[in-house]
């Protein structure tokens, strides 16, 4: 996620679902080329996973749910109210798209990708470090 490249966002989204929301930065900048590469990487990784581990790939789809797994302390607004979480997520996505062309657009997109998780654990906040450097600053 910290590299801000289409392939790194695709890889992060294959490990955890919500890093895909960092792509709102490219959406807001209307960077169709980066979004196309992201889509290609997502499809390529999904196909590779399906070829290497078909049963596990299909079982993953059944794993996607909002309930807590185990005894954990989620700091997500989802733990308070799913409606509050959904509203904050919608506001965050709109803000990330609108602020994408501006100086802090990448940081907002990363923050949305991190805070979007309905099972947000404290260790996941370390992902906010990805916002420290804009991908355009290469």
PDB file of C-alpha atoms in Angstrom:
ATOM      1  CA  UNK A   1       0.000   0.000   0.000  1.00  0.00           C
ATOM      2  CA  UNK A   2       2.844   2.378   0.846  1.00  0.00           C
ATOM      3  CA  UNK A   3       4.267   2.178  -2.691  1.00  0.00           C
ATOM      4  CA  UNK A   4       1.004   3.398  -4.209  1.00  0.00           C
ATOM      5  CA  UNK A   5       1.387   1.404  -7.411  1.00  0.00           C
ATOM      6  CA  UNK A   6      -1.499  -0.462  -9.078  1.00  0.00           C
ATOM      7  CA  UNK A   7       0.167  -3.838  -8.499  1.00  0.00           C
ATOM      8  CA  UNK A   8       0.848  -3.087  -4.814  1.00  0.00           C
ATOM      9  CA  UNK A   9      -2.733  -1.978  -4.197  1.00  0.00           C
ATOM     10  CA  UNK A  10      -3.963  -5.138  -5.956  1.00  0.00           C
ATOM     11  CA  UNK A  11      -1.683  -7.273  -3.801  1.00  0.00           C
ATOM     12  CA  UNK A  12      -2.809  -5.520  -0.617  1.00  0.00           C
ATOM     13  CA  UNK A  13      -6.450  -5.983  -1.668  1.00  0.00           C
ATOM     14  CA  UNK A  14      -5.803  -9.698  -2.147  1.00  0.00           C
ATOM     15  CA  UNK A  15      -4.535  -9.933   1.429  1.00  0.00           C
ATOM     16  CA  UNK A  16      -7.167  -7.665   2.992  1.00  0.00           C
ATOM     17  CA  UNK A  17     -10.248  -6.468   1.144  1.00  0.00           C
ATOM     18  CA  UNK A  18     -10.427  -2.770   2.041  1.00  0.00           C
ATOM     19  CA  UNK A  19      -7.035  -1.526   0.736  1.00  0.00           C
ATOM     20  CA  UNK A  20      -8.780  -1.432  -2.646  1.00  0.00           C
ATOM     21  CA  UNK A  21     -10.338   1.842  -1.466  1.00  0.00           C
ATOM     22  CA  UNK A  22      -6.952   3.546  -1.908  1.00  0.00           C
ATOM     23  CA  UNK A  23      -7.852   3.406  -5.612  1.00  0.00           C
ATOM     24  CA  UNK A  24     -10.295   6.258  -4.958  1.00  0.00           C
ATOM     25  CA  UNK A  25      -7.211   8.444  -5.382  1.00  0.00           C
ATOM     26  CA  UNK A  26      -6.869   7.388  -9.033  1.00  0.00           C
ATOM     27  CA  UNK A  27     -10.620   7.611  -9.497  1.00  0.00           C
ATOM     28  CA  UNK A  28     -10.659  11.200  -8.230  1.00  0.00           C
ATOM     29  CA  UNK A  29      -7.696  12.087 -10.438  1.00  0.00           C
ATOM     30  CA  UNK A  30      -9.377  10.368 -13.388  1.00  0.00           C
ATOM     31  CA  UNK A  31      -6.251   8.298 -13.896  1.00  0.00           C
ATOM     32  CA  UNK A  32      -7.891   5.639 -16.040  1.00  0.00           C
ATOM     33  CA  UNK A  33      -4.570   4.073 -16.936  1.00  0.00           C
ATOM     34  CA  UNK A  34      -3.710   3.317 -13.292  1.00  0.00           C
ATOM     35  CA  UNK A  35      -7.256   2.028 -12.689  1.00  0.00           C
ATOM     36  CA  UNK A  36      -6.935  -0.200 -15.755  1.00  0.00           C
ATOM     37  CA  UNK A  37      -3.639  -1.599 -14.482  1.00  0.00           C
ATOM     38  CA  UNK A  38      -5.191  -2.134 -11.062  1.00  0.00           C
ATOM     39  CA  UNK A  39      -8.088  -4.058 -12.623  1.00  0.00           C
ATOM     40  CA  UNK A  40      -5.657  -6.133 -14.698  1.00  0.00           C
ATOM     41  CA  UNK A  41      -3.571  -6.970 -11.615  1.00  0.00           C
ATOM     42  CA  UNK A  42      -6.687  -7.845  -9.611  1.00  0.00           C
ATOM     43  CA  UNK A  43      -7.920 -10.199 -12.327  1.00  0.00           C
ATOM     44  CA  UNK A  44      -4.450 -11.667 -12.825  1.00  0.00           C
ATOM     45  CA  UNK A  45      -3.950 -12.346  -9.126  1.00  0.00           C
ATOM     46  CA  UNK A  46      -7.446 -13.816  -8.801  1.00  0.00           C
ATOM     47  CA  UNK A  47      -6.827 -16.144 -11.747  1.00  0.00           C
ATOM     48  CA  UNK A  48      -3.441 -17.168 -10.362  1.00  0.00           C
ATOM     49  CA  UNK A  49      -5.020 -17.949  -7.002  1.00  0.00           C
ATOM     50  CA  UNK A  50      -7.807 -19.882  -8.688  1.00  0.00           C
ATOM     51  CA  UNK A  51      -5.312 -21.983 -10.668  1.00  0.00           C
ATOM     52  CA  UNK A  52      -2.999 -22.608  -7.701  1.00  0.00           C
ATOM     53  CA  UNK A  53      -5.682 -23.226  -5.075  1.00  0.00           C
ATOM     54  CA  UNK A  54      -9.185 -23.506  -6.568  1.00  0.00           C
ATOM     55  CA  UNK A  55     -10.881 -24.852  -3.435  1.00  0.00           C
ATOM     56  CA  UNK A  56      -9.303 -22.236  -1.183  1.00  0.00           C
ATOM     57  CA  UNK A  57     -10.156 -19.451  -3.624  1.00  0.00           C
ATOM     58  CA  UNK A  58     -13.802 -20.445  -3.666  1.00  0.00           C
ATOM     59  CA  UNK A  59     -13.880 -20.952   0.123  1.00  0.00           C
ATOM     60  CA  UNK A  60     -12.630 -17.370   0.602  1.00  0.00           C
ATOM     61  CA  UNK A  61     -15.890 -16.029  -0.810  1.00  0.00           C
ATOM     62  CA  UNK A  62     -17.774 -17.715   2.023  1.00  0.00           C
ATOM     63  CA  UNK A  63     -15.398 -16.151   4.551  1.00  0.00           C
ATOM     64  CA  UNK A  64     -16.349 -12.581   3.657  1.00  0.00           C
ATOM     65  CA  UNK A  65     -18.733 -11.377   6.359  1.00  0.00           C
ATOM     66  CA  UNK A  66     -19.054  -8.587   8.896  1.00  0.00           C
ATOM     67  CA  UNK A  67     -19.251 -10.624  12.098  1.00  0.00           C
ATOM     68  CA  UNK A  68     -16.348 -10.653  14.526  1.00  0.00           C
ATOM     69  CA  UNK A  69     -14.056 -13.638  14.405  1.00  0.00           C
ATOM     70  CA  UNK A  70     -12.898 -14.585  17.874  1.00  0.00           C
ATOM     71  CA  UNK A  71     -12.661 -12.364  20.922  1.00  0.00           C
ATOM     72  CA  UNK A  72     -11.180  -9.134  19.587  1.00  0.00           C
ATOM     73  CA  UNK A  73     -11.664  -5.449  20.401  1.00  0.00           C
ATOM     74  CA  UNK A  74     -12.600  -3.658  17.210  1.00  0.00           C
ATOM     75  CA  UNK A  75     -12.104   0.112  17.154  1.00  0.00           C
ATOM     76  CA  UNK A  76     -14.220   0.489  14.023  1.00  0.00           C
ATOM     77  CA  UNK A  77     -17.365   2.629  14.090  1.00  0.00           C
ATOM     78  CA  UNK A  78     -19.068  -0.538  12.811  1.00  0.00           C
ATOM     79  CA  UNK A  79     -18.806  -1.889  16.372  1.00  0.00           C
ATOM     80  CA  UNK A  80     -21.000   1.035  17.500  1.00  0.00           C
ATOM     81  CA  UNK A  81     -23.425   1.127  14.600  1.00  0.00           C
ATOM     82  CA  UNK A  82     -23.328  -0.375  11.101  1.00  0.00           C
ATOM     83  CA  UNK A  83     -25.275   2.650   9.847  1.00  0.00           C
ATOM     84  CA  UNK A  84     -22.734   5.056  11.324  1.00  0.00           C
ATOM     85  CA  UNK A  85     -19.929   3.005   9.745  1.00  0.00           C
ATOM     86  CA  UNK A  86     -21.652   3.034   6.329  1.00  0.00           C
ATOM     87  CA  UNK A  87     -22.283   6.792   6.515  1.00  0.00           C
ATOM     88  CA  UNK A  88     -18.682   7.539   7.507  1.00  0.00           C
ATOM     89  CA  UNK A  89     -17.407   5.240   4.767  1.00  0.00           C
ATOM     90  CA  UNK A  90     -19.554   7.009   2.162  1.00  0.00           C
ATOM     91  CA  UNK A  91     -18.353  10.436   3.340  1.00  0.00           C
ATOM     92  CA  UNK A  92     -14.757   9.191   3.277  1.00  0.00           C
ATOM     93  CA  UNK A  93     -15.025   7.831  -0.252  1.00  0.00           C
ATOM     94  CA  UNK A  94     -16.565  11.069  -1.533  1.00  0.00           C
ATOM     95  CA  UNK A  95     -13.859  13.097   0.250  1.00  0.00           C
ATOM     96  CA  UNK A  96     -11.103  10.878  -1.167  1.00  0.00           C
ATOM     97  CA  UNK A  97     -12.413  11.287  -4.702  1.00  0.00           C
ATOM     98  CA  UNK A  98     -12.884  15.049  -4.381  1.00  0.00           C
ATOM     99  CA  UNK A  99      -9.517  15.649  -2.696  1.00  0.00           C
ATOM    100  CA  UNK A 100      -7.552  13.317  -4.990  1.00  0.00           C
ATOM    101  CA  UNK A 101      -6.143  16.080  -7.226  1.00  0.00           C
ATOM    102  CA  UNK A 102      -5.011  18.094  -4.199  1.00  0.00           C
ATOM    103  CA  UNK A 103      -1.898  17.818  -2.059  1.00  0.00           C
ATOM    104  CA  UNK A 104      -3.322  15.517   0.606  1.00  0.00           C
ATOM    105  CA  UNK A 105      -5.503  13.401  -1.680  1.00  0.00           C
ATOM    106  CA  UNK A 106      -3.361  10.278  -1.327  1.00  0.00           C
ATOM    107  CA  UNK A 107      -3.362  10.562   2.466  1.00  0.00           C
ATOM    108  CA  UNK A 108      -7.169  10.772   2.514  1.00  0.00           C
ATOM    109  CA  UNK A 109      -7.483   7.738   0.210  1.00  0.00           C
ATOM    110  CA  UNK A 110      -5.157   5.712   2.440  1.00  0.00           C
ATOM    111  CA  UNK A 111      -7.070   6.776   5.558  1.00  0.00           C
ATOM    112  CA  UNK A 112     -10.346   5.645   3.954  1.00  0.00           C
ATOM    113  CA  UNK A 113      -8.769   2.299   3.018  1.00  0.00           C
ATOM    114  CA  UNK A 114      -7.592   1.783   6.607  1.00  0.00           C
ATOM    115  CA  UNK A 115     -10.657   2.986   8.505  1.00  0.00           C
ATOM    116  CA  UNK A 116     -13.120   1.196   6.179  1.00  0.00           C
ATOM    117  CA  UNK A 117     -12.600  -2.154   7.840  1.00  0.00           C
ATOM    118  CA  UNK A 118     -15.591  -3.192   9.964  1.00  0.00           C
ATOM    119  CA  UNK A 119     -13.129  -5.172  12.113  1.00  0.00           C
ATOM    120  CA  UNK A 120     -10.516  -2.466  12.643  1.00  0.00           C
ATOM    121  CA  UNK A 121      -7.837  -3.561  15.058  1.00  0.00           C
ATOM    122  CA  UNK A 122      -5.206  -1.272  16.564  1.00  0.00           C
ATOM    123  CA  UNK A 123      -2.326  -2.910  14.682  1.00  0.00           C
ATOM    124  CA  UNK A 124      -4.003  -1.988  11.383  1.00  0.00           C
ATOM    125  CA  UNK A 125      -3.437   1.698  12.123  1.00  0.00           C
ATOM    126  CA  UNK A 126       0.204   1.163  11.149  1.00  0.00           C
ATOM    127  CA  UNK A 127      -1.082   1.091   7.555  1.00  0.00           C
ATOM    128  CA  UNK A 128      -1.622   4.848   7.876  1.00  0.00           C
ATOM    129  CA  UNK A 129       2.134   5.191   7.362  1.00  0.00           C
ATOM    130  CA  UNK A 130       1.403   4.584   3.682  1.00  0.00           C
ATOM    131  CA  UNK A 131      -0.012   8.127   3.592  1.00  0.00           C
ATOM    132  CA  UNK A 132       3.373   9.648   4.438  1.00  0.00           C
ATOM    133  CA  UNK A 133       4.525   9.753   0.835  1.00  0.00           C
ATOM    134  CA  UNK A 134       2.425  10.592  -2.186  1.00  0.00           C
ATOM    135  CA  UNK A 135       2.967   8.064  -5.036  1.00  0.00           C
ATOM    136  CA  UNK A 136       3.675  11.020  -7.345  1.00  0.00           C
ATOM    137  CA  UNK A 137       6.745  11.915  -5.233  1.00  0.00           C
ATOM    138  CA  UNK A 138       8.858   9.107  -6.739  1.00  0.00           C
TER     139      UNK A 138
END
